[in-house]
Coordinates of C-alpha atoms in Angstrom, one line a residue:
X18 CA 0.0 0.0 0.0
X19 CA 1.5 3.3 -1.1
X20 CA 0.7 6.5 0.8
X21 CA 1.4 10.1 -0.1
X22 CA -0.1 13.3 1.2
X23 CA -0.6 16.8 -0.1
X24 CA 2.0 19.5 0.7
X25 CA 1.3 22.7 2.7
X26 CA 3.5 25.7 2.8
X27 CA 4.8 26.7 6.2
X28 CA 4.9 30.2 7.6
X29 CA 8.2 32.0 8.1
X30 CA 8.0 31.1 11.8
X31 CA 8.7 27.5 11.0
X32 CA 11.9 28.4 9.2
X33 CA 13.1 31.2 11.5
X34 CA 12.3 31.0 15.2
X35 CA 12.2 34.2 17.2
X36 CA 13.8 34.3 20.7
X37 CA 11.1 33.7 23.2
X38 CA 12.2 34.9 26.6
X39 CA 9.7 32.6 28.3
X40 CA 10.7 29.5 26.4
X41 CA 14.1 28.4 27.7
X42 CA 14.1 25.0 26.1
X43 CA 16.4 26.1 23.3
X44 CA 20.0 27.0 23.8
X45 CA 21.7 30.2 22.5
X46 CA 25.1 30.5 21.1
X47 CA 27.4 33.4 22.2
X48 CA 30.4 34.3 20.1
X49 CA 32.9 36.0 22.4
X50 CA 35.2 38.4 20.6
X51 CA 37.9 38.1 23.3
X52 CA 40.0 40.9 21.6
X53 CA 37.6 42.4 19.2
X54 CA 39.1 42.3 15.7
X55 CA 42.7 42.2 17.1
X56 CA 44.7 39.5 15.5
X57 CA 48.4 38.4 15.1
X58 CA 47.8 37.6 11.4
X59 CA 46.2 39.6 8.6
X60 CA 44.2 37.4 6.4
X61 CA 43.3 39.3 3.2
X62 CA 39.6 38.3 3.3
X63 CA 39.0 38.8 7.0
X64 CA 35.4 40.0 7.5
X65 CA 36.0 40.9 11.2
X66 CA 38.6 43.6 10.4
X67 CA 36.3 45.0 7.7
X68 CA 34.0 46.0 10.6
X69 CA 36.7 48.3 11.9
X70 CA 35.6 47.6 15.5
X71 CA 37.8 48.9 18.3
X72 CA 40.4 46.3 19.2
X73 CA 43.0 46.0 21.9
X74 CA 40.6 45.7 24.9
X75 CA 39.7 42.3 26.2
X76 CA 36.4 40.6 27.2
X77 CA 36.8 39.9 30.9
X78 CA 35.7 37.0 33.1
X79 CA 33.2 39.3 34.8
X80 CA 31.5 40.0 31.5
X81 CA 31.3 36.2 30.9
X82 CA 29.5 35.9 34.2
X83 CA 27.1 38.6 33.2
X84 CA 26.0 36.5 30.2
X85 CA 24.6 34.0 32.7
X86 CA 22.5 36.7 34.2
X87 CA 21.1 38.0 30.9
X88 CA 20.3 34.4 29.7
X89 CA 19.3 33.1 33.0
X90 CA 17.6 29.6 32.8
X91 CA 18.8 29.0 29.2
X92 CA 21.6 26.8 28.1
X93 CA 24.6 28.5 26.6
X94 CA 27.1 27.5 24.0
X95 CA 30.1 29.8 24.1
X96 CA 32.7 30.2 21.4
X97 CA 35.9 32.2 22.1
X98 CA 36.6 33.9 18.9
X99 CA 38.4 36.9 17.4
X100 CA 40.3 38.3 15.8
X101 CA 42.6 35.9 17.6
X102 CA 41.6 34.9 21.2
X103 CA 45.1 33.8 22.1
X104 CA 46.4 37.3 21.9
X105 CA 44.5 38.0 25.1
X106 CA 47.3 36.1 26.9
X107 CA 47.5 33.0 29.0
X108 CA 46.5 34.5 32.3
X109 CA 43.5 36.2 30.9
X110 CA 42.3 33.2 29.0
X111 CA 42.7 31.1 32.1
X112 CA 40.4 33.4 34.0
X113 CA 37.7 33.2 31.3
X114 CA 37.9 29.4 31.1
X115 CA 37.7 29.2 34.9
X116 CA 34.6 31.4 34.9
X117 CA 33.0 29.2 32.2
X118 CA 33.8 26.0 34.1
X119 CA 31.8 27.3 37.0
X120 CA 28.7 28.2 35.0
X121 CA 26.3 25.1 35.0
X122 CA 24.2 26.5 32.2
X123 CA 27.2 26.4 29.8
X124 CA 26.9 23.2 27.8
X125 CA 29.7 23.7 25.3
X126 CA 32.9 25.9 25.1
X127 CA 34.9 26.1 21.9
X128 CA 37.8 28.2 20.8
X129 CA 38.5 29.2 17.2
X130 CA 42.2 30.0 16.6
X131 CA 44.5 30.5 13.7
X132 CA 46.9 28.1 15.5
X133 CA 50.0 30.3 15.1
X134 CA 50.6 30.7 18.8
X135 CA 49.4 27.3 19.9
X136 CA 52.0 25.4 21.9
X137 CA 52.5 22.9 24.7
X138 CA 51.9 25.7 27.3
X139 CA 48.6 26.7 25.8
X140 CA 47.4 23.0 25.7
X141 CA 48.5 22.5 29.3
X142 CA 46.4 25.6 30.3
X143 CA 43.4 24.3 28.4
X144 CA 43.7 20.9 30.1
X145 CA 44.0 22.5 33.5
X146 CA 41.1 25.0 33.3
X147 CA 38.7 23.5 30.8
X148 CA 39.6 19.9 29.7
X149 CA 36.5 19.7 27.5
X150 CA 37.4 22.7 25.5
X151 CA 36.7 22.1 21.8
X152 CA 39.4 23.6 19.5
X153 CA 38.8 24.8 16.0
X154 CA 41.6 25.7 13.6
X155 CA 41.3 28.1 10.7
X156 CA 43.2 26.6 7.7
X157 CA 42.2 26.7 4.1
X158 CA 43.4 23.3 3.0
X159 CA 47.0 22.9 1.8
X160 CA 49.7 25.6 1.5
X161 CA 48.4 26.6 -1.9
X162 CA 44.8 26.9 -0.7
X163 CA 45.9 28.8 2.4
X164 CA 47.5 31.6 0.3
X165 CA 45.1 34.3 1.5
X166 CA 46.0 33.7 5.1
X167 CA 49.2 35.7 5.8
X168 CA 51.0 37.6 8.5
X169 CA 51.4 41.4 8.4
X170 CA 54.6 41.0 6.4
X171 CA 52.6 39.2 3.8
X172 CA 54.3 35.9 4.6
X173 CA 52.3 32.6 4.6
X174 CA 51.3 31.2 8.0
X175 CA 50.6 27.7 6.7
X176 CA 53.8 26.1 8.2
X177 CA 53.0 27.3 11.7
X178 CA 49.4 26.1 11.5
X179 CA 50.5 22.7 10.2
X180 CA 52.9 22.5 13.1
X181 CA 50.1 23.2 15.5
X182 CA 47.9 20.5 14.0
X183 CA 50.8 18.0 14.4
X184 CA 51.3 19.0 18.0
X185 CA 47.6 18.5 18.7
X186 CA 47.8 15.0 17.3
X187 CA 50.7 14.2 19.5
X188 CA 48.7 15.4 22.5
X189 CA 45.7 13.2 21.5
X190 CA 43.6 16.3 20.7
X191 CA 40.9 16.2 18.0
X192 CA 40.0 19.4 16.4
X193 CA 37.7 20.8 13.6
X194 CA 39.0 22.8 10.8
X195 CA 37.2 25.7 9.2
X196 CA 38.4 26.1 5.6
X197 CA 37.4 29.0 3.4
X198 CA 36.7 28.1 -0.2
X199 CA 38.4 30.6 -2.5
X200 CA 39.7 30.3 -6.1
X201 CA 42.9 28.8 -4.6
X202 CA 41.1 25.5 -3.9
X203 CA 38.5 25.4 -6.8
X204 CA 39.0 22.3 -8.9
X205 CA 41.1 20.6 -6.2
X206 CA 38.6 19.3 -3.8
X207 CA 40.1 15.8 -3.7
X208 CA 43.7 16.9 -2.8
X209 CA 42.5 19.6 -0.4
X210 CA 40.3 17.2 1.6
X211 CA 42.9 14.5 1.5
X212 CA 45.5 16.9 2.8
X213 CA 43.3 18.0 5.8
X214 CA 42.3 14.4 6.5
X215 CA 46.0 13.4 6.7
X216 CA 46.4 15.4 9.9
X217 CA 45.8 12.9 12.7
X218 CA 44.2 15.6 14.9
X219 CA 41.5 16.7 12.4
X220 CA 38.1 14.9 12.8
X221 CA 35.9 17.6 11.3
X222 CA 36.2 19.9 8.3
X223 CA 33.8 22.7 7.5
X224 CA 34.1 24.3 4.0
X225 CA 32.8 27.9 4.1
X226 CA 32.4 30.1 1.1
X227 CA 33.9 33.4 0.4
X228 CA 30.8 35.1 -1.1
X229 CA 32.4 38.5 -1.0
X230 CA 31.1 39.7 -4.4
X231 CA 29.9 43.0 -2.8
X232 CA 33.4 43.9 -1.3
X233 CA 34.8 46.9 -3.2
X234 CA 37.3 48.6 -0.9
X235 CA 40.2 47.3 1.2
X236 CA 40.3 47.3 5.0
X237 CA 41.3 50.5 6.6
X238 CA 44.8 50.7 8.0
X239 CA 45.4 52.2 11.5
X240 CA 49.2 52.6 11.3
X241 CA 51.0 55.2 9.2
X242 CA 52.9 52.6 7.4
X243 CA 50.7 50.2 5.3
X244 CA 51.6 46.6 6.2
X245 CA 52.6 44.3 3.3
X246 CA 49.5 42.3 3.9
X247 CA 47.3 45.3 3.2
X248 CA 49.2 46.1 0.1
X249 CA 48.5 42.5 -1.1
X250 CA 44.8 43.1 -0.2
X251 CA 44.7 46.4 -2.1
X252 CA 46.0 44.6 -5.2
X253 CA 43.2 42.0 -4.8
X254 CA 40.4 44.5 -4.5
X255 CA 38.7 46.3 -7.3
X256 CA 36.0 49.0 -7.4
X257 CA 34.4 47.4 -10.4
X258 CA 34.7 43.6 -9.7
X259 CA 34.6 41.2 -6.8
X260 CA 37.9 40.8 -4.9
X261 CA 40.3 38.1 -6.2
X262 CA 39.5 35.8 -3.2
X263 CA 35.7 35.8 -3.9
X264 CA 33.9 32.9 -5.5
X265 CA 30.4 32.5 -7.0
X266 CA 27.8 30.3 -5.4
X267 CA 27.8 28.0 -8.4
X268 CA 31.5 27.4 -7.8
X269 CA 31.0 26.7 -4.2
X270 CA 28.3 24.2 -4.9
X271 CA 30.5 22.2 -7.3
X272 CA 33.4 22.3 -4.8
X273 CA 31.1 20.9 -2.0
X274 CA 29.8 18.2 -4.3
X275 CA 33.3 17.2 -5.3
X276 CA 34.5 17.2 -1.7
X277 CA 31.5 15.1 -0.6
X278 CA 32.1 12.6 -3.4
X279 CA 35.8 12.3 -2.2
X280 CA 34.7 12.1 1.4
X281 CA 32.6 9.1 0.5
X282 CA 34.9 7.3 -2.0
X283 CA 38.0 7.7 0.1
X284 CA 36.3 6.5 3.3
X285 CA 37.0 9.7 5.1
X286 CA 33.4 9.7 6.4
X287 CA 34.4 6.9 8.9
X288 CA 36.5 9.4 11.0
X289 CA 35.8 12.9 9.6
X290 CA 32.7 15.0 9.8
X291 CA 32.3 17.1 6.7
X292 CA 30.1 20.3 6.5
X293 CA 27.9 21.3 4.9
X294 CA 27.6 17.7 3.7
X295 CA 26.6 16.1 7.0
X296 CA 23.9 18.7 7.7
X297 CA 22.5 18.3 4.2
X298 CA 22.4 14.5 4.6
X299 CA 20.6 14.8 8.0
X300 CA 18.0 17.1 6.5
X301 CA 17.6 14.7 3.5
X302 CA 17.0 12.0 6.0
X303 CA 14.4 14.1 7.8
X304 CA 16.7 14.7 10.8
X305 CA 17.5 17.9 12.5
X306 CA 20.8 19.8 12.4
X307 CA 22.6 22.0 14.9
X308 CA 24.1 24.0 12.0
X309 CA 22.0 27.3 11.9
X310 CA 22.1 27.4 8.1
X311 CA 19.9 24.3 8.1
X312 CA 18.0 25.0 11.3
X313 CA 15.2 27.4 12.4
X314 CA 17.5 28.6 15.3
X315 CA 19.1 31.3 13.3
X316 CA 20.2 34.9 14.1
X317 CA 17.7 35.3 17.0
X318 CA 19.6 32.6 18.8
X319 CA 23.2 33.6 17.9
X320 CA 24.9 36.5 19.7
X321 CA 28.2 38.3 19.6
X322 CA 29.9 39.9 22.6
X323 CA 32.7 42.5 22.1
X324 CA 35.2 43.8 24.7
X325 CA 33.4 47.2 25.1
X326 CA 30.2 45.3 26.1
X327 CA 28.3 45.6 22.9
X328 CA 26.0 42.6 22.5
X329 CA 24.7 42.0 19.0
X330 CA 23.5 39.3 16.7
X331 CA 25.6 36.9 14.6
X332 CA 29.2 38.1 14.0
X333 CA 28.8 37.6 10.2
X334 CA 26.2 40.3 10.1
X335 CA 27.5 43.9 9.4
X336 CA 28.3 46.1 12.4
X337 CA 27.2 48.5 13.8
X338 CA 23.8 47.5 12.3
X339 CA 23.9 44.1 14.1
X340 CA 24.2 45.7 17.6
X341 CA 21.3 45.0 19.9
X342 CA 22.2 46.3 23.3
X343 CA 25.0 46.7 26.0
X344 CA 25.7 43.7 28.2
X345 CA 26.1 45.8 31.3
X346 CA 22.7 47.6 31.0
X347 CA 20.6 44.6 29.9
X348 CA 18.5 43.0 32.6
X349 CA 17.3 39.9 30.9
X350 CA 16.2 38.0 27.8
X351 CA 13.0 40.0 27.3
X352 CA 15.1 43.2 26.7
X353 CA 17.2 41.3 24.2
X354 CA 14.1 39.9 22.4
X355 CA 12.6 43.4 22.2
X356 CA 15.9 44.7 20.7
X357 CA 15.8 42.0 18.1
X358 CA 12.2 42.9 17.2
X359 CA 13.3 46.6 16.7
X360 CA 16.4 45.6 14.6
X361 CA 16.0 46.8 11.0
X362 CA 18.8 44.5 10.0
X363 CA 17.3 41.4 11.5
X364 CA 13.8 42.3 10.1
X365 CA 15.3 42.8 6.7
X366 CA 17.2 39.6 6.8
X367 CA 14.2 37.6 8.0
X368 CA 12.2 39.2 5.1
X369 CA 14.7 37.8 2.6
X370 CA 13.4 34.3 3.7
X371 CA 9.9 35.0 2.6
X372 CA 10.7 33.3 -0.7
X373 CA 11.5 30.1 1.3
X374 CA 7.9 29.6 2.5
X375 CA 6.9 28.4 -1.0
X376 CA 10.1 26.7 -2.0
X377 CA 10.0 22.9 -2.6
X378 CA 13.5 22.7 -0.9
X379 CA 12.5 24.4 2.3
X380 CA 12.4 21.3 4.5
X381 CA 15.9 20.3 3.5
X382 CA 17.6 23.6 3.0
X383 CA 16.2 25.3 6.1
X384 CA 16.5 28.7 4.6
X385 CA 20.3 29.0 4.7
X386 CA 22.3 31.8 6.3
X387 CA 20.7 35.2 6.9
X388 CA 24.0 37.0 6.9
X389 CA 24.9 35.5 3.5
X390 CA 21.5 36.2 2.1
X391 CA 21.9 39.8 3.2
X392 CA 25.3 40.1 1.4
X393 CA 24.0 38.3 -1.7
X394 CA 21.1 40.8 -1.8
X395 CA 23.5 43.7 -1.7
X396 CA 25.2 42.1 -4.8
X397 CA 21.7 41.5 -6.4
X398 CA 22.4 37.8 -6.4
X399 CA 19.7 36.3 -4.2
X400 CA 18.7 33.8 -7.0
X401 CA 22.3 32.6 -7.2
X402 CA 22.3 31.8 -3.5
X403 CA 19.1 29.8 -3.7
X404 CA 20.3 28.1 -6.8
X405 CA 23.5 26.9 -5.1
X406 CA 21.5 25.6 -2.1
X407 CA 19.2 23.6 -4.4
X408 CA 22.2 22.4 -6.5
X409 CA 24.0 21.2 -3.5
X410 CA 21.0 19.3 -2.1
X411 CA 20.3 17.7 -5.5
X412 CA 23.9 16.5 -5.8
X413 CA 24.3 15.1 -2.3
X414 CA 20.9 13.3 -2.7
X415 CA 22.4 11.7 -5.8
X416 CA 25.6 10.7 -4.0
X417 CA 23.6 9.1 -1.3
X418 CA 21.5 7.1 -3.7
X419 CA 24.4 6.0 -5.9
X420 CA 27.7 6.5 -4.1
X421 CA 29.6 4.2 -6.6
X422 CA 28.7 6.6 -9.4
X423 CA 29.4 10.1 -8.2
X424 CA 29.0 11.5 -11.8
X425 CA 25.3 11.3 -11.1
X426 CA 25.7 14.3 -8.8
X427 CA 26.3 16.4 -11.9
X428 CA 22.8 15.7 -13.3
X429 CA 20.8 18.9 -13.3
X430 CA 17.6 17.3 -14.5
X431 CA 17.0 15.0 -11.6
X432 CA 16.0 17.2 -8.6
X433 CA 15.3 16.5 -5.0
X434 CA 11.5 16.4 -4.9
X435 CA 10.4 14.6 -1.6
X436 CA 6.9 13.6 -1.0
X437 CA 6.0 13.4 2.7
X438 CA 4.9 10.9 3.8
X439 CA 5.8 8.6 0.9
X440 CA 5.5 5.1 2.3
X441 CA 4.7 1.4 1.6
X442 CA 3.7 -1.2 4.1
X443 CA 6.4 -3.7 3.2
X444 CA 9.0 -2.6 0.7
X445 CA 11.3 -5.7 0.8
X446 CA 8.3 -8.0 0.4
X447 CA 7.1 -5.9 -2.6
X448 CA 10.6 -6.2 -4.2
X449 CA 10.7 -9.9 -3.6
X450 CA 7.2 -10.5 -5.1
X451 CA 8.1 -8.5 -8.2
X452 CA 10.9 -10.8 -9.2
X453 CA 9.5 -14.1 -8.0
X454 CA 7.4 -15.9 -10.6
X455 CA 6.1 -18.3 -8.0
X456 CA 4.8 -15.7 -5.7
X457 CA 1.1 -16.1 -4.9
X458 CA -1.3 -13.3 -6.0
X459 CA -4.5 -12.9 -4.0
X460 CA -7.4 -11.0 -5.5
X461 CA -7.5 -7.3 -4.5
X462 CA -10.3 -4.6 -4.4
X463 CA -10.2 -2.2 -7.4
X464 CA -12.7 0.6 -7.9
X465 CA -12.6 3.3 -10.5
X466 CA -14.1 6.6 -9.5
X467 CA -15.9 9.3 -11.5
X468 CA -12.6 11.2 -11.9
X469 CA -10.6 8.2 -13.0
X470 CA -8.9 7.4 -9.8
X471 CA -8.3 3.6 -9.3
X472 CA -7.9 2.5 -5.7
X473 CA -9.8 0.5 -3.1
X474 CA -12.6 3.0 -2.9
X475 CA -12.4 4.8 -6.2
X476 CA -12.3 8.3 -4.7
X477 CA -9.8 11.2 -5.2
X478 CA -7.2 11.9 -2.6
X479 CA -5.0 9.6 -0.5
X480 CA -6.7 6.2 -0.2
X481 CA -5.5 2.7 0.3
X482 CA -4.2 1.0 -2.9
X483 CA -2.6 -2.5 -3.1
X484 CA 0.9 -2.8 -4.4
X485 CA 0.8 -5.0 -7.4
X486 CA 3.4 -6.4 -9.8
X487 CA 3.1 -7.3 -13.5
X488 CA 2.5 -11.0 -12.8
X489 CA -0.6 -10.2 -10.8
X490 CA -3.8 -11.0 -12.8
X491 CA -5.2 -7.6 -12.0
X492 CA -2.0 -5.7 -12.8
X493 CA -3.4 -4.1 -16.0
X494 CA -6.7 -3.2 -14.3
X495 CA -4.9 -1.4 -11.5
X496 CA -3.0 1.0 -13.7
X497 CA -4.9 4.1 -14.8
X498 CA -5.2 4.1 -18.6
X499 CA -3.6 7.5 -19.3
X500 CA -0.3 6.5 -17.6
X501 CA -0.3 2.9 -18.8
X502 CA 2.0 3.4 -21.9
X503 CA 4.7 4.9 -19.7
X504 CA 4.4 2.3 -16.9
X505 CA 4.4 -0.6 -19.5
X506 CA 7.6 0.7 -21.1
X507 CA 9.3 1.2 -17.8
X508 CA 8.4 -2.2 -16.5
X509 CA 8.6 -4.3 -19.7
X510 CA 11.2 -2.7 -21.9
X511 CA 13.4 -1.1 -19.2
X512 CA 12.8 -3.9 -16.6
X513 CA 12.3 -1.5 -13.7
X514 CA 9.9 -1.7 -10.8
X515 CA 7.2 1.0 -10.5
X516 CA 5.9 1.7 -7.0
X517 CA 3.4 4.4 -7.9
X518 CA 1.6 5.9 -10.9
X519 CA -1.2 8.3 -11.7
X520 CA -2.7 9.3 -15.0
X521 CA -3.5 12.8 -13.8
X522 CA -6.9 14.2 -12.9
X523 CA -8.6 17.5 -13.6
X524 CA -11.1 17.0 -10.7
X525 CA -13.6 19.2 -12.5
X526 CA -16.3 20.4 -10.1
X527 CA -14.3 19.6 -7.0
X528 CA -12.5 22.0 -4.7
X529 CA -9.3 20.1 -5.2
X530 CA -6.1 21.0 -7.1
X531 CA -5.7 19.0 -10.3
X532 CA -3.0 16.4 -10.4
X533 CA -0.4 15.7 -13.0
X534 CA 0.6 12.4 -14.7
X535 CA 3.4 10.5 -13.1
X536 CA 5.2 7.2 -12.6
X537 CA 7.5 6.3 -9.7
X538 CA 10.4 3.9 -9.9
X539 CA 11.8 1.8 -7.0
X540 CA 15.4 0.7 -8.0
X541 CA 16.5 -2.7 -6.8
X542 CA 19.9 -1.5 -5.8
X543 CA 22.3 1.5 -6.1
X544 CA 23.7 0.3 -9.5
X545 CA 20.2 0.1 -11.0
X546 CA 19.4 3.5 -9.5
X547 CA 22.4 5.1 -11.2
X548 CA 21.6 3.5 -14.6
X549 CA 17.9 4.3 -14.4
X550 CA 18.5 7.9 -13.3
X551 CA 20.9 8.5 -16.2
X552 CA 18.5 6.9 -18.7
X553 CA 15.6 9.0 -17.5
X554 CA 17.7 12.1 -18.0
X555 CA 18.6 11.1 -21.5
X556 CA 15.0 10.3 -22.4
X557 CA 13.8 13.6 -20.9
X558 CA 16.4 15.5 -23.0
X559 CA 15.3 13.6 -26.1
X560 CA 11.6 14.2 -25.6
X561 CA 11.6 17.8 -24.4
X562 CA 12.0 19.5 -27.8
X563 CA 8.9 17.7 -29.2
X564 CA 6.6 18.2 -26.2
X565 CA 3.5 20.3 -26.6
X566 CA 4.0 23.7 -24.9
X567 CA 1.6 23.2 -22.0
X568 CA 3.4 20.1 -20.7
X569 CA 6.9 19.7 -19.2
X570 CA 8.9 16.7 -18.0
X571 CA 10.2 16.7 -14.4
X572 CA 12.5 14.1 -12.8
X573 CA 12.7 13.8 -9.1
X574 CA 14.7 11.9 -6.4
X575 CA 12.9 11.0 -3.2
X576 CA 12.8 8.3 -0.6
X577 CA 10.2 5.6 0.1
X578 CA 9.7 4.6 3.7
X579 CA 8.9 1.1 4.7
X580 CA 6.1 1.2 7.3
X581 CA 7.1 -2.2 8.7
X582 CA 10.8 -1.5 9.3
X583 CA 11.2 2.3 9.0
X584 CA 14.0 1.9 6.4
X585 CA 14.2 4.4 3.5
X586 CA 14.8 3.4 -0.1
X587 CA 15.8 5.8 -2.9
X588 CA 13.2 6.2 -5.6
X589 CA 13.0 8.1 -8.9
X590 CA 9.8 9.9 -10.0
X591 CA 9.0 10.8 -13.6
X592 CA 6.2 13.3 -14.2
X593 CA 4.5 15.2 -17.0
X594 CA 3.6 18.5 -15.3
X595 CA 1.8 21.6 -16.3
X596 CA 4.2 24.1 -17.8
X597 CA 4.4 27.6 -16.3
X598 CA 2.1 30.2 -17.7
X599 CA -0.4 27.6 -19.1
X600 CA -3.8 26.6 -17.7
X601 CA -4.8 23.2 -16.5
X602 CA -7.3 23.0 -19.4
X603 CA -4.4 23.4 -21.8
X604 CA -2.4 20.8 -19.9
X605 CA -5.1 18.1 -20.1
X606 CA -5.8 18.9 -23.7
X607 CA -2.2 18.2 -24.6
X608 CA -1.4 15.5 -22.1
X609 CA -2.1 12.5 -24.4
X610 CA 0.2 13.9 -27.1
X611 CA 2.9 14.6 -24.5
X612 CA 2.6 11.0 -23.2
X613 CA 3.2 9.6 -26.7
X614 CA 6.3 11.8 -27.1
X615 CA 7.7 10.7 -23.8
X616 CA 6.9 7.0 -24.4
X617 CA 8.6 7.1 -27.8
X618 CA 11.7 8.6 -26.1
X619 CA 11.7 5.9 -23.4
X620 CA 11.4 3.2 -26.1
X621 CA 14.5 4.2 -27.9
X622 CA 16.7 4.3 -24.8
X623 CA 17.0 2.4 -21.5
X624 CA 19.3 1.8 -18.6
X625 CA 22.7 1.1 -19.9
X626 CA 25.8 -0.3 -18.2
X627 CA 27.5 3.2 -18.4
X628 CA 25.3 5.6 -16.4
X629 CA 26.0 8.8 -18.3
X630 CA 23.2 11.3 -18.3
X631 CA 22.4 14.0 -20.9
X632 CA 23.8 16.9 -18.7
X633 CA 27.2 18.3 -19.6
X634 CA 29.8 17.2 -17.1
X635 CA 31.9 20.0 -15.6
X636 CA 35.7 19.8 -15.9
X637 CA 38.0 19.5 -12.9
X638 CA 35.4 18.9 -10.2
X639 CA 36.8 15.6 -8.9
X640 CA 33.5 13.9 -9.5
X641 CA 34.9 11.0 -11.5
X642 CA 34.1 7.4 -10.9
X643 CA 37.1 5.4 -9.7

C-alpha cells in the first residue's frame, strides 16, 4: 500500500524561530570576541577587520559571568573567537575558562584560533582549566589553498598552523578545521580534503564560502605605514569587480559536491565530519541539524559579545547595524528579544526568507544563512544563493542514492522532490514479489471513481491501494489508462519496478487541485538507481523538444519509507507536469500527445551499463568514478 499526502506551505516562523524569553528549552550561542578584531595575522579576506571595530581591549571574566544573568535559565554554547583569542594572553584566557567552568548552564565551550601561537603551554592551560574545550583551527586546506592567510609581512602562515595540528595530534587532541573556499582551492577538492584528513588531529572539516562579491574597498589601516599584507589586499580588491578571493555560489556548490564525493569514495566519512555535507544529509533523512544554516534557530539565537560590552547578533552580520544592546545595562532576555524585534537588520534579513515559504526545498535547505542572504542581496544575487543551495541538495541526494557513481551528482535534470509521507507497508516484500514468478497473488479490491482514480474506494485523494506487480492477474486493471503506456515501457522494456503511478486528474467540479501524470520507480539497488537515473535524464532530454508547450517533464529523487521496518529506499519519480504560464485546461488537452512523445523517447533508450546522463559534465570537479 503506497501512501502520499498533499504538501502545505509553512509560515516564516517554521523556518526562523524568534527568541522567546519565556521558552528556555532552546540553547543560544554566544560568540565572544575576546580581543575584538585584534589578531596576530592579517588574512586578506577577514570579515571581522572590515567592521573596523575597536580592538586592543579584552572581554573579561566578569562579562562572561554577566552572560549567565542575561540568559538566566537558558543553556549557553560559548565560542571564544576573534580576531585571535590567544592574543589575550594565557593568564587572561585562564580566568575566562575558569569562569566558564563554574557556569552550570554552559553546555559547550569552543575556541577558534589560527593556531599560530598554539604550543604545549597553551594546551596545558586548556587541560587545567577546561579539559572539555573544543578547539577549532582556521586553515584553508593545503599551503596553496591557504595563500590568502598571511601575517602582516605578507608571509604565509601555513607552516606554523600545520605544526600546531601535528602538536595537537601528539597530545591526542581532536579538532575541527574551518576552511574558506576561495579560487585557490577550486577544482582541487580531492587533494585539499585528503590533505586535511591526513592530519591525525583533524576529525571535522567545514568548508565555508567566500561570497564576497559586494566587497569593493580594502580594509582601513590604522598605522601610518601600510603593512605588506594590506598592500596585497589592495591589489586583490577592485572598485568594479569582486575581490580576487571571492567565489560565485555555483563554484561553491561544485566544490562541495566534489569534496563530498571524495569524502565518500576515500572512506573519510568513517572518521571525519564534513560540512555542509553532514547537515545536508541529515535534512535529506528528515533529521535535525545543529548548524544554523539548516535550522530554524538562526540569528535570533546567535549573539556576539565585544570587549566594550556591545551585544549583538551573529558576527557575520554587518556592524554596527547588528548591535542590539549593551551587556552591562541589559536586565534579561526580554530586553534582548525586544531589541531583536526593533532591529531593522534582522527584520530585513528575515524578510529575505519569505521566498523560502513556498520553495520545494525548504524542508531540506532550512533557509540557509541570513547574513549570507543579506550580502547576496547587496550584490543583487539572491537567486544565485538559492540556486546553489538547491544544486548542493540535488547533488548530495544523488551521492547518497548511488555513491559508486558520483557523476550522477552532476545531473541537473533530476532534482530532490520529496513527498512526505511517501510510504509502503512492506518494501522488501514488494521487491521480492516483483521478481519471484512463483509468488502467490491474492485478489484485490479495485474501484474506478468518477474522476478516473483507481484505488480500493475509487475516490480522489489519499486512499488505500494495493501494491501489485506485473504478474498479478489484476495488474493491468490497477494502472490508470492514461499512464499505462509509460508504466508498461518502464516495466517491460526497461525492466524496472514501478511503485506508484497516476494518469493525472482534472477534478472538475471539486474544490481540489488538479493532479499531474506521473510514474514512480523503485530501484532494486544502487547500481540500477544510477543507470535508471541517467537513462531518464537522456529520455527527458530527447523528448523535451517535441513536447506540446503546456506540458513539461520533471524528474525527481525522493525516498520511500517502509512502514514495517522504517527503512528508506531511494526512488525516482517521472512526471508530466503543467508548464508555467499555461492553464490546467491546456495541460489536459495536450497530455495525451505529451505522453506519446515521452513513451517514444523511453522506447529508444533504456538503462545502460555506463550511467551517463544528458547533462554536460563540468571539468576538474573531482566527480569522477574510480
